[in-house]
mmCIF file of C-alpha atoms in Angstrom:
data_model
loop_
_atom_site.group_PDB
_atom_site.id
_atom_site.type_symbol
_atom_site.label_atom_id
_atom_site.label_comp_id
_atom_site.label_asym_id
_atom_site.label_seq_id
_atom_site.Cartn_x
_atom_site.Cartn_y
_atom_site.Cartn_z
ATOM 1 C CA MET A 1 6.858 -20.140 -5.859
ATOM 2 C CA ILE A 2 9.438 -18.342 -7.862
ATOM 3 C CA GLU A 3 10.995 -15.787 -4.810
ATOM 4 C CA THR A 4 11.592 -12.554 -5.958
ATOM 5 C CA GLU A 5 13.929 -9.848 -4.686
ATOM 6 C CA ARG A 6 14.435 -6.515 -6.492
ATOM 7 C CA ASN A 7 15.826 -2.797 -4.784
ATOM 8 C CA ILE A 8 14.681 0.086 -7.257
ATOM 9 C CA ARG A 9 16.399 3.559 -5.952
ATOM 10 C CA PRO A 10 13.312 5.935 -7.853
ATOM 11 C CA SER A 11 15.194 9.548 -8.407
ATOM 12 C CA ARG A 12 14.234 11.687 -11.009
ATOM 13 C CA ALA A 13 17.644 12.286 -12.767
ATOM 14 C CA THR A 14 17.310 8.947 -13.404
ATOM 15 C CA GLY A 15 13.482 8.657 -14.601
ATOM 16 C CA ILE A 16 13.583 4.988 -12.638
ATOM 17 C CA THR A 17 10.255 5.341 -10.518
ATOM 18 C CA VAL A 18 8.630 2.561 -8.353
ATOM 19 C CA ASP A 19 5.281 3.141 -9.981
ATOM 20 C CA SER A 20 5.538 -0.435 -11.983
ATOM 21 C CA VAL A 21 6.517 -2.267 -8.611
ATOM 22 C CA MET A 22 3.647 -1.212 -6.773
ATOM 23 C CA ARG A 23 0.395 -0.741 -9.694
ATOM 24 C CA ALA A 24 1.897 -4.772 -10.331
ATOM 25 C CA ALA A 25 1.724 -5.383 -6.327
ATOM 26 C CA LEU A 26 -1.611 -3.651 -6.048
ATOM 27 C CA LEU A 27 -2.960 -5.398 -9.282
ATOM 28 C CA SER A 28 -1.805 -8.862 -8.058
ATOM 29 C CA GLU A 29 -3.623 -8.348 -4.963
ATOM 30 C CA LEU A 30 -6.949 -7.381 -6.781
ATOM 31 C CA VAL A 31 -6.315 -10.883 -8.872
ATOM 32 C CA ARG A 32 -6.211 -12.851 -6.254
ATOM 33 C CA PRO A 33 -9.171 -15.442 -5.153
ATOM 34 C CA VAL A 34 -10.340 -13.861 -1.852
ATOM 35 C CA SER A 35 -9.234 -16.388 1.384
ATOM 36 C CA GLU A 36 -9.148 -16.081 5.209
ATOM 37 C CA GLY A 37 -6.562 -14.337 7.231
ATOM 38 C CA ARG A 38 -5.334 -12.083 3.900
ATOM 39 C CA THR A 39 -4.651 -8.603 5.271
ATOM 40 C CA LEU A 40 -2.453 -6.184 3.912
ATOM 41 C CA TRP A 41 -0.159 -3.259 5.851
ATOM 42 C CA LEU A 42 0.633 0.168 4.400
ATOM 43 C CA VAL A 43 3.217 1.830 7.158
ATOM 44 C CA SER A 44 4.226 5.286 6.725
ATOM 45 C CA GLY A 45 4.423 8.336 8.266
ATOM 46 C CA TRP A 46 3.252 10.351 5.755
ATOM 47 C CA VAL A 47 0.876 8.547 2.843
ATOM 48 C CA THR A 48 -1.532 10.497 0.723
ATOM 49 C CA GLU A 49 -3.280 10.693 -2.401
ATOM 50 C CA VAL A 50 -0.957 9.215 -5.570
ATOM 51 C CA PRO A 51 -2.316 7.642 -8.230
ATOM 52 C CA VAL A 52 -1.216 4.545 -8.633
ATOM 53 C CA ILE A 53 -3.369 2.614 -10.555
ATOM 54 C CA ASP A 54 -3.678 4.081 -14.835
ATOM 55 C CA ASN A 55 -6.146 2.716 -16.755
ATOM 56 C CA SER A 56 -6.979 5.524 -18.455
ATOM 57 C CA TYR A 57 -6.857 3.297 -21.816
ATOM 58 C CA GLY A 58 -8.407 0.880 -20.870
ATOM 59 C CA ALA A 59 -5.761 -1.784 -20.215
ATOM 60 C CA TYR A 60 -7.219 -3.278 -17.351
ATOM 61 C CA ASP A 61 -11.048 -3.165 -18.187
ATOM 62 C CA ALA A 62 -11.256 -6.769 -17.718
ATOM 63 C CA LEU A 63 -10.215 -6.900 -13.624
ATOM 64 C CA LEU A 64 -10.778 -3.431 -12.359
ATOM 65 C CA GLY A 65 -14.646 -2.697 -13.939
ATOM 66 C CA ASP A 66 -16.912 -1.078 -14.176
ATOM 67 C CA ASP A 67 -16.301 1.244 -10.331
ATOM 68 C CA PHE A 68 -12.888 2.275 -11.046
ATOM 69 C CA PRO A 69 -11.932 5.836 -12.170
ATOM 70 C CA ALA A 70 -9.413 6.592 -14.876
ATOM 71 C CA VAL A 71 -6.601 7.170 -12.603
ATOM 72 C CA ALA A 72 -6.927 4.988 -8.994
ATOM 73 C CA ASN A 73 -5.586 6.493 -6.827
ATOM 74 C CA LEU A 74 -3.607 4.823 -3.550
ATOM 75 C CA SER A 75 -7.289 5.336 -1.508
ATOM 76 C CA HIS A 76 -9.773 3.474 -3.867
ATOM 77 C CA VAL A 77 -6.947 0.731 -4.336
ATOM 78 C CA LEU A 78 -6.444 0.443 -1.016
ATOM 79 C CA GLY A 79 -10.471 0.405 -0.500
ATOM 80 C CA ALA A 80 -11.280 -1.536 -3.613
ATOM 81 C CA ILE A 81 -8.369 -4.283 -1.284
ATOM 82 C CA HIS A 82 -11.109 -4.385 1.446
ATOM 83 C CA ARG A 83 -13.863 -5.368 0.060
ATOM 84 C CA ARG A 84 -12.980 -7.631 -2.793
ATOM 85 C CA GLY A 85 -11.618 -9.495 1.047
ATOM 86 C CA THR A 86 -7.438 -8.424 2.201
ATOM 87 C CA PHE A 87 -8.861 -7.151 5.021
ATOM 88 C CA VAL A 88 -6.407 -3.231 5.499
ATOM 89 C CA ASN A 89 -5.096 -1.981 7.670
ATOM 90 C CA LEU A 90 -2.296 1.596 7.604
ATOM 91 C CA VAL A 91 -0.553 2.829 10.266
ATOM 92 C CA THR A 92 0.539 6.197 9.790
ATOM 93 C CA MET A 93 1.331 9.708 12.379
ATOM 94 C CA ARG A 94 -1.458 11.518 13.590
ATOM 95 C CA LEU A 95 -1.083 14.642 11.080
ATOM 96 C CA PRO A 96 -3.999 16.375 8.965
ATOM 97 C CA ARG A 97 -3.065 15.363 5.967
ATOM 98 C CA ASN A 98 -3.130 11.879 7.154
ATOM 99 C CA GLU A 99 -7.099 12.111 8.601
ATOM 100 C CA VAL A 100 -7.549 13.187 5.048
ATOM 101 C CA PHE A 101 -6.542 10.212 3.397
ATOM 102 C CA ALA A 102 -7.342 7.550 5.693
ATOM 103 C CA ASN A 103 -11.133 9.366 5.727
ATOM 104 C CA GLN A 104 -10.900 7.986 2.379
ATOM 105 C CA LEU A 105 -10.372 5.024 3.100
ATOM 106 C CA ARG A 106 -12.772 4.775 5.215
ATOM 107 C CA ARG A 107 -15.269 5.557 2.075
ATOM 108 C CA ALA A 108 -13.458 3.435 -0.333
ATOM 109 C CA ALA A 109 -13.761 0.695 1.700
ATOM 110 C CA GLY A 110 -17.476 1.012 0.908
ATOM 111 C CA ASP A 111 -19.823 -1.210 3.898
ATOM 112 C CA THR A 112 -17.510 -3.088 4.186
ATOM 113 C CA PRO A 113 -15.675 -4.043 8.665
ATOM 114 C CA GLU A 114 -14.231 -0.536 8.317
ATOM 115 C CA PRO A 115 -10.070 -1.043 8.218
ATOM 116 C CA HIS A 116 -8.861 -0.844 10.669
ATOM 117 C CA ILE A 117 -6.329 1.982 11.283
ATOM 118 C CA THR A 118 -3.545 3.442 14.157
ATOM 119 C CA ASP A 119 -2.157 6.290 15.376
ATOM 120 C CA GLY A 120 1.679 5.621 14.728
ATOM 121 C CA GLU A 121 2.391 8.834 16.987
ATOM 122 C CA VAL A 122 6.221 7.323 16.224
ATOM 123 C CA ALA A 123 5.735 6.008 13.025
ATOM 124 C CA HIS A 124 8.696 6.479 10.487
ATOM 125 C CA GLU A 125 8.798 3.472 9.263
ATOM 126 C CA LYS A 126 7.527 3.065 5.369
ATOM 127 C CA THR A 127 6.506 -0.379 4.243
ATOM 128 C CA LEU A 128 3.820 -1.923 2.126
ATOM 129 C CA CYS A 129 3.149 -5.437 3.016
ATOM 130 C CA THR A 130 0.838 -8.239 2.352
ATOM 131 C CA ASN A 131 0.711 -12.927 2.730
ATOM 132 C CA SER A 132 2.186 -13.010 -0.819
ATOM 133 C CA TRP A 133 4.900 -8.732 -1.623
ATOM 134 C CA LEU A 134 6.027 -6.729 0.582
ATOM 135 C CA ILE A 135 7.886 -3.483 0.105
ATOM 136 C CA GLU A 136 9.666 -1.476 1.319
ATOM 137 C CA GLY A 137 12.850 1.015 1.870
ATOM 138 C CA SER A 138 12.588 5.010 2.694
ATOM 139 C CA MET A 139 10.072 6.611 0.617
ATOM 140 C CA ASN A 140 7.016 8.154 1.897
ATOM 141 C CA PHE A 141 3.360 7.468 0.219
ATOM 142 C CA THR A 142 3.548 10.347 -1.115
ATOM 143 C CA ARG A 143 3.707 12.366 -4.723
ATOM 144 C CA ASN A 144 7.130 13.499 -3.379
ATOM 145 C CA GLY A 145 7.727 10.020 -1.441
ATOM 146 C CA LEU A 146 7.062 8.103 -4.957
ATOM 147 C CA GLY A 147 7.689 10.793 -7.526
ATOM 148 C CA VAL A 148 10.551 13.597 -5.873
ATOM 149 C CA ASN A 149 12.490 12.656 -4.138
ATOM 150 C CA ASP A 150 15.131 9.940 -4.523
ATOM 151 C CA GLU A 151 14.726 6.602 -2.329
ATOM 152 C CA SER A 152 15.246 3.824 -1.971
ATOM 153 C CA VAL A 153 13.062 0.921 -2.684
ATOM 154 C CA ASN A 154 13.282 -3.123 -1.526
ATOM 155 C CA TYR A 155 10.710 -5.619 -3.649
ATOM 156 C CA THR A 156 10.198 -8.928 -2.310
ATOM 157 C CA THR A 157 8.178 -11.901 -2.309
ATOM 158 C CA ASN A 158 10.510 -14.072 0.288
ATOM 159 C CA SER A 159 7.821 -15.431 2.718
ATOM 160 C CA ALA A 160 10.063 -15.846 5.430
ATOM 161 C CA LYS A 161 11.027 -11.753 5.671
ATOM 162 C CA ILE A 162 6.612 -11.651 4.716
ATOM 163 C CA ALA A 163 5.909 -13.683 7.389
ATOM 164 C CA LYS A 164 8.344 -11.600 9.610
ATOM 165 C CA ALA A 165 7.156 -8.593 8.922
ATOM 166 C CA LEU A 166 3.049 -9.689 8.921
ATOM 167 C CA MET A 167 4.257 -11.749 12.924
ATOM 168 C CA ASP A 168 5.672 -7.925 13.967
ATOM 169 C CA PHE A 169 3.358 -4.906 12.335
ATOM 170 C CA ALA A 170 0.399 -7.622 14.442
ATOM 171 C CA ASP A 171 2.444 -7.769 17.615
ATOM 172 C CA ARG A 172 2.905 -3.631 17.936
ATOM 173 C CA TRP A 173 -0.884 -2.362 16.023
ATOM 174 C CA GLU A 174 -3.483 -5.069 15.892
ATOM 175 C CA GLY A 175 -5.783 -4.246 18.425
ATOM 176 C CA LYS A 176 -4.392 -1.303 19.489
#
């Protein structure tokens, strides 16, 4: 596998967004064959519903199927990834708006074992990570983080960085 690294500095002033990277990463997880031990970690002090896949023109119909809304929010996509066999972990501070997101994620996971949701009472890290890719930086997973604030976001498929992040997350939050 060719390893990729990219730094994105989203800003309203420049029109640069992180949407296309997030969408591609999440879609890659939806098409990945189910395998034992796949995991996804979303670690963010603040997380709210944000649109991440716009399928209003049907570009992803063959991949997403009929149960996806025209514009899918983050909890819906993470729930679908969880239902397809990648275990989803959410670490966020216990705040009312984060609890709303956590409840939406639980509903989106359906009848599968519930995603692991941890109170990261002092969580300030901002990371979305699977066994295949890692997105991290200054961006919270909120409307302002993804679409308003000037941010710095790194995307990588570097296997050593990914393995380190997954081990760190498991050490800090797994089973808590």
